[in-house]
């Protein structure tokens, strides 16, 4: 029997394969020194599929949730220090919890961030009042932020994780009671400070009190933004809270060291267990949950408060277009978080289709169309709306406009990558509105042509829709620069499309609206003057003069880049793919402008038209890049002069563009004179000043 067991064990050992593992890490890192950052080596047995698999395997984010905790001892609730916590311990718990809250706002899950604090399991059992009130208030803050996010619906899975994981949110405690609890803690600490004026712990008590006050004020700020009634009347109180809360940030940063020393497992000792919710992973691509240091978390809150102050300006926007401009301007901020993006949306649309909760979006759009081009059907004294058919026609048209225009506002709240995708779909909606607007104009023209004197209605609503369509197309193209989607050799036809067509169409659209408005005003004046004596007429300003100047400046700027890039290509400073079957210039061109095929006006322009224009420019310069640099130099100067004429004070965007024009003008002048044009000169596009129009650097 014993020999049988031995023979079986020998057979098992013989069947078990043996491997001669070799560590290739040093050899691997030594070999990749020859490769540039982001460069892949394509071998015969190591193609793109294998390369991407290797990158995913080696990525530390793939290790998320893989840490083994079989040997670690879990913290039990009875092991937590529920009473007798020192002031330093309470400060550290608050600091780490707020840092976890920031990580949640950056897209991580609640289970892996805030709820790693075990005091959140049963805050009622905490006997130290400051920590108990703080934990309940954080629960309420989480609830408010989730409410903003769920109402605004401008987040994706990579932005925000709203899952609660069955945690109890203390709905039985009212908002008023929570604020009252925080105030009681504030008063209690102030009383201790007064009674122990010379105590050594006073600085620590001040630091704790500052944190309690900050959390209370932040909660009150969220509540003030979440009011469903008219915001304009309560915005003064919100701004006061924002200012008061912001003044506490320097003190919070300076007193981080008042917490417990960061020695050993200090977070574990304070009641934080990163592995407590290890199995509660979010349904997204795995990523490593990084908790910011307390100082960085407070800097994040400081920038958040600054953004919320800027969002308060939205209540001053009385027209749809001014609100849209405000959304676009705030959307340029690359650091917009889910809180500020959601509050922007819920502030403007507290209820769906209700601007500031008081006015229908349809009425806002009517007013905007009326002020944009003054369609005869929307002018009350012309009385076209007295006809029931005309009234129903206009009502149906604006009813169909509400969803795309509300979508345009909502897109400004999404992250940059999702914005671009949604802009492409929005073009289809506006293309359908173009068709409808032309039919509506033709129908209403039959009424306006019978007026005395006759009024034209053929290009009223359609011009208004085309204006927005072109702006969406421009936003779509420019977003590619912000997302770094384009290769340098693609910049040429992107700037060409903007220069040759989109900004030109935008200028002609604005000129048409400008002329219609001036003609409408002069007609009204002439009718008034029939019964009055003639007085010297004042020359009326053009309504869109500033916007037209800005469009001309952008047209000159994009033209300058186009001609510069053609010159760079002639000198071989920019390489283009030529032999790749599925990666040549034509394929890339058609891919970049595929979204425009849904739009009828302006019509899409083919790759052949781009090639023809480029050849004409090369021929006109006789193949001399210096001549092209001189032309672009003139265009940069022209753009700068136009920007200088825009009314003061200049916005930051205009100031940045002026700086770009000045710098590139000098660079082009040097190149046109023959300086730094050798084969050893390298070209760099610096997008730090402006996300869409780079400063050209030669080295």
XYZ file of C-alpha atoms in Angstrom:
699
model
C 0.000 0.000 0.000
C 2.852 2.363 0.883
C 4.638 1.679 -2.414
C 1.414 2.384 -4.333
C 1.125 5.811 -2.655
C 4.748 6.597 -3.495
C 4.287 5.640 -7.148
C 1.159 7.836 -7.417
C 2.990 10.829 -5.902
C 5.933 10.283 -8.275
C 3.550 10.233 -11.244
C 2.015 13.555 -10.081
C 5.453 15.159 -9.784
C 6.409 13.920 -13.254
C 3.157 15.272 -14.802
C 3.627 18.746 -13.243
C 5.474 20.897 -15.799
C 8.467 22.907 -14.665
C 9.116 26.431 -15.986
C 12.327 28.397 -16.169
C 10.927 31.880 -15.514
C 13.202 34.773 -16.395
C 12.883 38.372 -15.202
C 13.044 40.570 -18.346
C 12.156 43.851 -16.624
C 15.683 45.410 -16.737
C 16.187 44.242 -20.326
C 12.747 45.586 -21.326
C 13.335 49.056 -19.858
C 16.787 49.171 -21.405
C 15.366 48.361 -24.857
C 12.583 50.964 -24.811
C 15.012 53.833 -24.235
C 15.270 54.162 -28.027
C 11.513 54.807 -28.358
C 9.888 58.218 -27.971
C 7.032 58.790 -25.520
C 3.873 57.203 -26.956
C 5.768 55.398 -29.722
C 4.983 51.706 -30.323
C 7.229 49.102 -31.894
C 5.433 47.077 -34.578
C 7.024 43.661 -34.913
C 5.956 40.777 -37.127
C 4.699 38.764 -34.144
C 3.799 41.814 -32.035
C 1.124 43.905 -33.725
C -1.274 46.544 -32.476
C -3.513 44.008 -30.702
C -0.628 42.587 -28.671
C 0.708 46.081 -27.968
C -2.631 47.299 -26.579
C -2.987 44.131 -24.494
C 0.479 44.693 -23.028
C -0.333 48.332 -22.244
C -3.545 47.323 -20.452
C -1.815 44.576 -18.472
C 1.011 46.889 -17.373
C -1.328 49.772 -16.487
C -1.542 50.171 -12.678
C -5.243 51.047 -13.040
C -5.884 47.402 -13.981
C -4.802 46.387 -10.469
C -7.737 48.226 -8.872
C -9.570 45.973 -6.450
C -6.923 43.235 -6.712
C -5.184 43.913 -3.388
C -5.299 40.833 -1.167
C -6.610 41.504 2.331
C -6.942 37.956 3.649
C -4.333 38.596 6.318
C -5.581 42.049 7.389
C -7.896 42.377 10.343
C -11.082 44.347 9.691
C -11.963 47.219 11.996
C -15.148 46.521 13.916
C -17.517 49.268 14.975
C -16.969 48.411 18.628
C -13.235 48.953 18.112
C -13.820 52.558 16.997
C -13.175 55.340 19.433
C -16.699 56.742 19.723
C -15.992 59.098 22.617
C -13.054 60.954 24.067
C -11.551 61.795 20.679
C -8.894 64.471 20.930
C -9.284 67.719 18.983
C -6.351 66.701 16.747
C -8.017 63.382 15.928
C -11.290 65.100 15.021
C -9.427 67.583 12.781
C -7.684 64.733 10.931
C -10.919 62.752 10.501
C -12.642 65.836 9.027
C -9.676 66.603 6.731
C -9.443 63.058 5.348
C -13.234 62.826 4.911
C -13.344 66.089 2.925
C -10.436 64.819 0.799
C -12.483 61.650 0.158
C -15.464 63.839 -0.792
C -13.285 65.608 -3.386
C -12.241 62.227 -4.839
C -15.932 61.315 -5.141
C -16.590 64.568 -7.034
C -13.748 63.640 -9.405
C -15.581 60.492 -10.489
C -14.707 57.787 -7.965
C -17.330 55.793 -6.095
C -18.727 56.681 -2.667
C -17.908 53.184 -1.420
C -14.208 53.624 -2.235
C -13.953 57.201 -0.931
C -16.276 58.753 1.675
C -17.625 55.461 3.014
C -14.168 54.151 3.858
C -14.696 56.309 6.963
C -16.188 53.805 9.403
C -17.742 56.552 11.497
C -20.289 56.869 8.663
C -21.630 53.370 9.404
C -23.564 54.514 12.506
C -23.050 58.209 13.214
C -25.766 58.158 15.921
C -23.452 56.123 18.148
C -20.690 58.767 18.053
C -20.634 60.520 21.421
C -18.346 63.406 20.454
C -20.847 66.001 19.237
C -18.610 67.817 16.667
C -17.801 64.596 14.801
C -21.400 63.362 15.007
C -22.790 66.618 13.571
C -20.092 66.645 10.885
C -20.883 63.087 9.712
C -24.631 63.775 9.458
C -23.976 67.061 7.611
C -21.703 65.282 5.084
C -24.525 62.799 4.446
C -26.825 65.730 3.672
C -24.192 67.355 1.420
C -23.893 64.098 -0.539
C -27.685 63.993 -0.868
C -27.804 67.580 -2.194
C -25.017 66.979 -4.733
C -26.727 63.798 -5.962
C -29.968 65.745 -6.359
C -28.201 68.380 -8.485
C -26.538 65.734 -10.640
C -29.687 63.650 -11.158
C -31.781 66.712 -12.070
C -29.210 68.200 -14.449
C -28.278 64.886 -16.128
C -24.962 66.198 -17.483
C -22.740 63.427 -16.152
C -21.466 60.202 -17.652
C -20.056 57.141 -15.926
C -16.521 58.541 -16.072
C -17.634 61.808 -14.396
C -19.698 60.822 -11.426
C -20.867 57.763 -9.468
C -24.254 58.455 -7.795
C -24.741 54.931 -6.339
C -25.566 54.931 -2.597
C -24.765 51.258 -1.850
C -27.744 50.990 0.569
C -26.312 53.500 3.035
C -28.867 55.240 5.278
C -29.280 58.954 4.527
C -31.126 60.117 7.667
C -34.192 61.527 5.944
C -35.814 61.768 9.372
C -33.440 64.637 10.227
C -34.537 67.883 8.587
C -32.177 70.282 6.861
C -32.976 72.955 9.454
C -32.047 70.573 12.274
C -28.705 69.688 10.642
C -27.780 73.373 10.291
C -28.917 73.889 13.894
C -26.653 71.034 15.070
C -23.666 72.577 13.291
C -24.433 75.993 14.805
C -24.666 74.440 18.277
C -21.224 72.867 17.808
C -19.891 76.232 16.616
C -21.285 78.000 19.698
C -20.015 75.251 22.026
C -16.449 75.554 20.714
C -16.605 79.370 20.909
C -17.726 79.059 24.531
C -14.724 76.806 25.291
C -12.390 79.304 23.626
C -13.759 82.150 25.752
C -13.597 80.187 29.007
C -10.034 78.942 28.346
C -8.490 82.029 26.769
C -4.888 81.039 27.530
C -5.144 77.299 26.913
C -2.520 75.553 24.741
C -5.317 73.793 22.823
C -6.915 77.047 21.663
C -5.298 76.932 18.204
C -6.566 73.383 17.708
C -10.072 74.379 18.825
C -10.002 77.323 16.381
C -8.950 74.933 13.583
C -11.786 72.522 14.468
C -14.302 75.372 14.653
C -13.178 76.668 11.231
C -13.831 73.241 9.703
C -17.280 72.959 11.277
C -18.155 76.453 10.045
C -16.813 75.700 6.535
C -18.872 72.508 6.181
C -22.016 74.280 7.442
C -21.564 77.197 5.027
C -20.853 74.845 2.111
C -24.071 72.963 2.916
C -26.019 76.247 3.062
C -24.553 77.285 -0.320
C -25.826 74.063 -1.906
C -29.247 74.596 -0.325
C -29.444 78.181 -1.620
C -28.691 77.016 -5.179
C -31.271 74.247 -4.852
C -34.211 76.570 -4.276
C -36.910 76.051 -6.896
C -38.330 79.588 -6.666
C -36.973 82.731 -8.344
C -33.195 82.758 -7.864
C -32.551 86.415 -8.667
C -34.022 87.570 -5.346
C -31.967 85.117 -3.243
C -28.677 85.375 -5.166
C -27.389 88.130 -2.865
C -27.533 85.744 0.093
C -25.805 83.011 -1.945
C -22.962 85.344 -2.912
C -22.558 86.388 0.728
C -22.284 82.733 1.783
C -19.760 82.054 -1.002
C -17.587 84.989 0.079
C -17.702 84.010 3.767
C -16.936 80.374 2.962
C -14.042 81.335 0.665
C -12.433 83.441 3.407
C -12.060 80.299 5.557
C -9.946 78.399 2.981
C -6.514 79.942 3.874
C -7.097 79.130 7.551
C -8.062 75.537 6.662
C -4.892 75.038 4.607
C -2.656 76.600 7.269
C -4.051 74.406 10.070
C -3.790 71.008 8.372
C -0.785 70.287 10.623
C -3.026 70.614 13.715
C -4.227 67.065 13.060
C -2.497 63.897 14.249
C 1.022 63.238 12.874
C 1.094 61.061 9.747
C 3.022 58.156 11.237
C 2.451 54.496 10.380
C -1.155 53.465 9.718
C -2.509 56.794 10.947
C -5.556 56.680 8.649
C -6.352 53.147 9.853
C -6.068 54.278 13.475
C -8.485 57.156 12.780
C -11.178 54.755 11.539
C -10.517 54.687 7.774
C -10.348 51.265 6.127
C -9.653 51.465 2.349
C -10.557 47.770 1.942
C -13.854 47.836 3.839
C -15.866 48.136 0.593
C -13.436 46.274 -1.636
C -16.202 44.249 -3.292
C -18.439 47.286 -3.918
C -16.733 48.282 -7.166
C -18.528 50.711 -9.517
C -19.776 49.371 -12.887
C -17.058 51.244 -14.793
C -13.580 50.637 -16.133
C -11.331 49.850 -13.134
C -9.141 52.671 -11.892
C -7.025 53.364 -8.882
C -8.787 55.476 -6.254
C -6.430 58.252 -5.244
C -7.269 60.383 -2.224
C -5.811 63.895 -2.338
C -3.834 65.324 0.593
C -5.947 67.631 2.765
C -4.174 70.785 1.532
C -4.899 69.950 -2.129
C -8.508 69.101 -1.266
C -9.029 72.564 0.253
C -7.464 74.165 -2.853
C -10.044 72.190 -4.874
C -12.860 73.596 -2.698
C -11.434 77.093 -3.188
C -11.573 76.760 -6.991
C -15.078 75.264 -6.716
C -16.283 78.291 -4.737
C -14.714 80.596 -7.361
C -16.603 78.774 -10.116
C -19.864 79.019 -8.179
C -19.344 82.791 -7.857
C -19.003 82.988 -11.654
C -22.152 80.893 -12.091
C -24.095 83.474 -10.061
C -23.675 85.834 -13.066
C -26.099 83.601 -14.953
C -29.058 85.194 -13.137
C -28.201 88.522 -14.833
C -28.814 86.985 -18.275
C -32.271 88.159 -19.259
C -32.206 86.807 -22.847
C -31.563 83.341 -24.206
C -28.502 84.385 -26.227
C -26.865 86.103 -23.241
C -27.439 82.932 -21.188
C -25.999 80.785 -23.993
C -22.898 83.012 -24.201
C -22.515 82.718 -20.424
C -22.765 78.911 -20.610
C -20.166 78.780 -23.404
C -17.829 81.142 -21.531
C -18.082 79.123 -18.310
C -17.727 75.918 -20.325
C -14.276 77.040 -21.521
C -13.058 76.359 -17.978
C -11.408 72.945 -18.238
C -11.688 72.436 -14.448
C -15.497 72.452 -14.308
C -16.556 69.693 -11.920
C -19.847 67.843 -11.688
C -21.119 70.206 -8.950
C -20.567 73.441 -10.886
C -21.756 71.912 -14.182
C -24.953 70.591 -12.584
C -25.696 73.795 -10.663
C -25.366 75.783 -13.921
C -28.099 73.653 -15.469
C -30.482 73.564 -12.502
C -30.056 77.300 -11.927
C -31.210 78.102 -15.477
C -33.745 75.259 -15.730
C -35.092 74.593 -12.179
C -37.898 72.722 -13.936
C -37.707 71.311 -17.483
C -38.502 73.996 -20.057
C -38.836 76.740 -17.417
C -36.123 79.433 -17.529
C -35.299 80.381 -13.911
C -38.564 78.648 -13.041
C -40.654 81.630 -14.173
C -40.662 81.829 -17.990
C -41.351 79.236 -20.671
C -38.380 78.462 -22.902
C -40.682 78.859 -25.915
C -41.359 82.488 -24.944
C -37.622 83.120 -24.465
C -36.904 81.770 -27.943
C -39.639 83.978 -29.439
C -38.064 87.045 -27.841
C -34.600 86.016 -29.047
C -35.790 85.439 -32.639
C -37.629 88.770 -32.545
C -34.559 90.686 -31.346
C -32.243 88.807 -33.752
C -33.935 89.536 -37.076
C -37.396 91.015 -36.284
C -39.601 88.613 -38.314
C -42.781 90.448 -39.404
C -44.917 87.692 -37.853
C -43.522 88.479 -34.359
C -44.081 92.251 -34.539
C -47.397 92.894 -32.712
C -48.375 96.069 -34.617
C -48.337 94.150 -37.940
C -51.099 91.912 -36.547
C -50.137 88.758 -38.495
C -50.783 86.625 -35.404
C -54.471 87.567 -35.504
C -54.775 84.886 -38.189
C -55.316 81.528 -36.457
C -53.361 79.562 -39.096
C -50.321 81.845 -38.790
C -50.547 81.697 -34.996
C -50.658 77.876 -34.962
C -47.808 77.692 -37.469
C -45.532 79.878 -35.311
C -46.538 78.075 -32.105
C -45.700 74.666 -33.625
C -42.370 75.935 -34.962
C -41.195 77.282 -31.600
C -42.535 74.207 -29.848
C -40.247 72.117 -32.087
C -37.358 74.509 -31.344
C -37.463 74.044 -27.573
C -35.853 70.587 -27.443
C -32.817 71.356 -29.680
C -32.187 74.732 -28.004
C -32.526 73.214 -24.523
C -30.123 70.514 -25.716
C -27.642 73.203 -26.772
C -27.707 74.628 -23.235
C -27.408 71.159 -21.708
C -24.441 70.225 -23.923
C -22.434 73.042 -22.327
C -22.709 71.148 -19.029
C -21.204 67.881 -20.262
C -17.510 67.071 -20.201
C -15.500 68.070 -23.274
C -15.370 64.641 -24.910
C -19.121 64.082 -24.583
C -19.827 67.635 -25.768
C -18.250 66.914 -29.136
C -20.247 63.720 -29.609
C -23.512 65.433 -28.671
C -22.796 68.445 -30.916
C -22.614 66.049 -33.871
C -26.110 64.723 -33.046
C -27.426 68.243 -32.416
C -26.504 69.224 -35.994
C -29.076 66.696 -37.214
C -31.781 68.349 -35.081
C -30.895 71.815 -36.363
C -30.835 70.522 -39.934
C -34.459 69.404 -39.453
C -35.257 72.854 -38.004
C -33.721 74.459 -41.117
C -36.163 72.599 -43.350
C -39.092 73.508 -41.131
C -38.042 77.169 -40.836
C -37.938 77.517 -44.630
C -41.474 76.117 -44.914
C -42.698 78.405 -42.112
C -41.070 81.449 -43.758
C -42.667 80.615 -47.106
C -46.097 80.182 -45.482
C -45.877 83.419 -43.454
C -44.581 85.344 -46.465
C -48.046 85.026 -47.999
C -49.350 87.134 -45.080
C -46.488 89.646 -44.789
C -46.475 90.382 -48.538
C -50.051 91.714 -48.228
C -49.099 94.321 -45.618
C -48.893 98.024 -46.384
C -46.054 98.423 -47.179
C -45.271 94.759 -48.037
C -42.740 93.022 -45.776
C -40.498 90.105 -46.735
C -40.558 86.988 -44.539
C -38.657 84.538 -46.747
C -35.369 84.461 -44.800
C -36.366 85.336 -41.251
C -36.617 82.175 -39.155
C -34.276 80.277 -41.496
C -31.531 82.911 -40.994
C -31.982 82.617 -37.231
C -31.620 78.817 -37.359
C -28.655 78.956 -39.772
C -26.846 81.323 -37.392
C -27.041 78.758 -34.584
C -26.192 75.862 -36.902
C -22.956 77.545 -38.011
C -22.004 78.294 -34.415
C -22.524 74.623 -33.510
C -20.325 73.575 -36.462
C -17.585 75.966 -35.319
C -17.834 74.655 -31.737
C -17.558 71.091 -33.066
C -14.384 71.777 -35.058
C -12.679 73.818 -32.335
C -13.404 71.164 -29.690
C -11.068 68.830 -31.574
C -8.127 71.100 -30.670
C -9.153 71.144 -27.021
C -9.364 67.340 -26.951
C -6.081 66.986 -28.907
C -7.795 64.857 -31.573
C -6.007 66.366 -34.555
C -2.500 65.589 -35.746
C -0.432 68.640 -36.803
C -0.827 67.747 -40.494
C -4.632 67.922 -40.041
C -4.599 71.506 -38.740
C -4.337 72.710 -42.331
C -7.811 71.692 -43.519
C -9.458 72.403 -40.152
C -8.339 76.050 -40.272
C -9.119 76.167 -44.008
C -12.719 75.086 -43.396
C -13.135 77.720 -40.682
C -11.463 80.427 -42.781
C -12.964 79.742 -46.168
C -16.515 78.808 -45.194
C -17.809 78.811 -41.627
C -16.698 82.273 -40.481
C -17.576 83.662 -43.926
C -21.083 82.195 -43.694
C -21.431 83.519 -40.154
C -20.484 87.042 -41.282
C -22.988 86.975 -44.165
C -25.728 85.654 -41.827
C -25.084 88.432 -39.301
C -24.965 91.050 -42.076
C -28.346 89.886 -43.326
C -29.860 90.087 -39.821
C -28.167 93.454 -39.283
C -29.628 94.912 -42.489
C -33.112 93.567 -41.737
C -33.089 95.131 -38.257
C -31.880 98.493 -39.579
C -34.493 98.392 -42.364
C -37.238 97.569 -39.863
C -36.186 100.457 -37.593
C -36.014 102.931 -40.486
C -39.508 101.881 -41.604
C -40.867 102.537 -38.109
C -39.116 105.926 -38.013
C -40.526 106.947 -41.399
C -44.060 106.112 -40.239
C -43.568 108.187 -37.081
C -42.213 111.136 -39.057
C -45.377 111.390 -41.168
C -47.129 113.149 -38.307
C -44.101 114.983 -36.871
C -41.755 117.645 -38.122
C -38.509 116.455 -39.600
C -35.667 116.510 -37.105
C -31.978 115.853 -37.764
C -31.562 112.073 -37.777
C -29.029 110.348 -35.608
C -27.134 107.562 -37.277
C -28.206 104.320 -35.642
C -25.451 101.861 -34.690
C -25.418 98.476 -36.379
C -26.806 95.912 -33.896
C -24.222 93.228 -34.707
C -21.219 95.410 -35.507
C -19.092 94.041 -32.637
C -19.909 90.414 -33.393
C -19.217 90.942 -37.110
C -15.829 92.490 -36.280
C -15.055 89.485 -34.077
C -15.996 87.086 -36.888
C -13.796 89.000 -39.358
C -10.933 88.789 -36.854
C -11.413 85.021 -36.494
C -11.572 84.667 -40.265
C -8.252 86.508 -40.640
C -6.718 84.471 -37.822
C -7.736 81.090 -39.249
C -6.600 82.221 -42.713
C -3.199 83.125 -41.262
C -2.835 79.655 -39.760
C -3.908 77.982 -43.005
C -1.323 79.829 -45.106
C 1.365 79.311 -42.460
C 0.730 75.570 -42.430
C 0.853 75.370 -46.234
C 4.256 77.075 -46.025
C 5.436 74.645 -43.346
C 4.331 71.743 -45.527
C 6.290 73.126 -48.494
C 9.411 73.245 -46.316
C 8.854 69.712 -45.006
C 8.317 70.817 -41.407
C 4.981 68.955 -41.324
C 4.759 65.409 -42.623
C 1.555 63.970 -44.050
C 0.681 60.258 -44.408
C 0.862 59.296 -48.080
C 1.026 55.563 -48.604
C -1.288 54.207 -45.903
C -4.420 52.792 -47.511
C -6.742 53.716 -44.660
C -4.798 56.640 -43.215
C -4.208 59.056 -46.064
C -5.188 62.722 -46.059
C -8.453 62.207 -47.932
C -9.673 59.519 -45.517
C -8.859 61.716 -42.523
C -10.534 64.753 -44.097
C -13.754 62.837 -44.738
C -13.675 61.436 -41.198
C -13.212 64.867 -39.577
C -16.102 66.464 -41.486
C -18.456 63.459 -41.615
C -20.795 65.082 -39.061
C -21.405 68.018 -41.441
C -23.056 65.771 -44.026
C -26.322 66.036 -42.048
C -26.433 69.825 -42.542
C -27.908 71.316 -45.717
C -26.873 74.961 -45.118
C -23.996 75.638 -45.235
C -23.391 72.719 -47.599
C -20.471 70.365 -46.857
C -17.304 70.963 -48.877
C -15.356 68.096 -50.372
C -11.693 67.162 -50.128
C -11.249 68.052 -53.815
C -12.243 71.663 -53.081
C -9.646 71.795 -50.305
C -6.964 70.427 -52.631
C -7.913 72.943 -55.312
C -7.650 75.877 -52.867
C -4.299 74.674 -51.544
C -2.895 74.297 -55.057
C -4.088 77.806 -55.979
C -2.355 79.295 -52.921
C 0.863 77.423 -53.690
C 0.753 78.570 -57.311
C 0.049 82.190 -56.363
C 3.128 82.105 -54.122
C 5.130 80.368 -56.903
C 5.960 77.592 -54.448
C 7.847 80.061 -52.232
C 7.097 79.466 -48.550
C 8.498 82.915 -47.722
C 5.670 84.540 -49.703
C 3.124 82.457 -47.771
C 4.720 83.492 -44.461
C 4.460 87.131 -45.538
C 0.750 86.685 -46.358
C 0.078 85.022 -43.010
C 2.047 87.796 -41.282
C -0.350 90.352 -42.801
C -3.375 88.293 -41.737
C -2.114 87.984 -38.132
C -1.650 91.767 -38.073
C -5.116 92.299 -39.563
C -6.694 90.004 -36.946
C -4.928 91.860 -34.143
C -6.094 95.271 -35.448
C -9.692 94.026 -35.643
C -9.527 92.628 -32.101
C -8.191 95.971 -30.846
C -11.306 97.730 -32.192
C -13.665 95.612 -30.062
C -15.224 97.667 -27.285
C -13.405 97.810 -23.970
C -13.020 96.220 -21.522
C -11.689 93.244 -23.426
C -12.631 89.797 -22.192
C -9.868 87.359 -21.274
C -10.543 85.465 -24.503
C -9.910 88.600 -26.617
C -6.753 89.454 -24.646
C -5.414 85.927 -25.189
C -6.145 86.128 -28.924
C -4.349 89.496 -29.177
C -1.316 87.937 -27.494
C -1.409 84.995 -29.941
C -1.620 87.373 -32.928
C 1.261 89.543 -31.696
C 3.578 86.592 -31.024
C 2.802 84.795 -34.282
C 3.197 88.054 -36.235
C 6.791 88.340 -34.989
C 7.494 84.651 -35.753
C 6.104 84.941 -39.286
C 8.074 88.115 -39.940
C 11.286 86.309 -38.974
C 10.431 83.363 -41.219
C 9.478 85.630 -44.131
C 12.878 87.331 -43.874
C 14.624 83.946 -44.166
C 15.557 83.561 -40.490
C 15.329 80.066 -38.908
C 14.228 78.277 -42.062
C 16.835 75.538 -42.189
C 16.185 71.785 -42.062
C 17.375 71.644 -38.446
C 14.660 74.023 -37.248
C 11.846 72.219 -35.399
C 8.278 73.451 -35.054
C 6.133 73.391 -31.925
C 2.455 74.330 -31.407
C 1.902 75.861 -27.964
C -1.788 75.769 -26.927
C -1.259 77.036 -23.364
C -2.432 80.610 -24.087
C -5.450 79.600 -26.176
C -6.926 76.114 -26.570
C -7.778 76.589 -30.273
C -5.138 78.918 -31.696
C -1.557 77.977 -30.796
C 1.509 80.165 -30.496
C 3.988 78.979 -33.144
C 7.420 78.257 -31.698
C 10.596 77.496 -33.638
C 13.713 75.994 -32.098
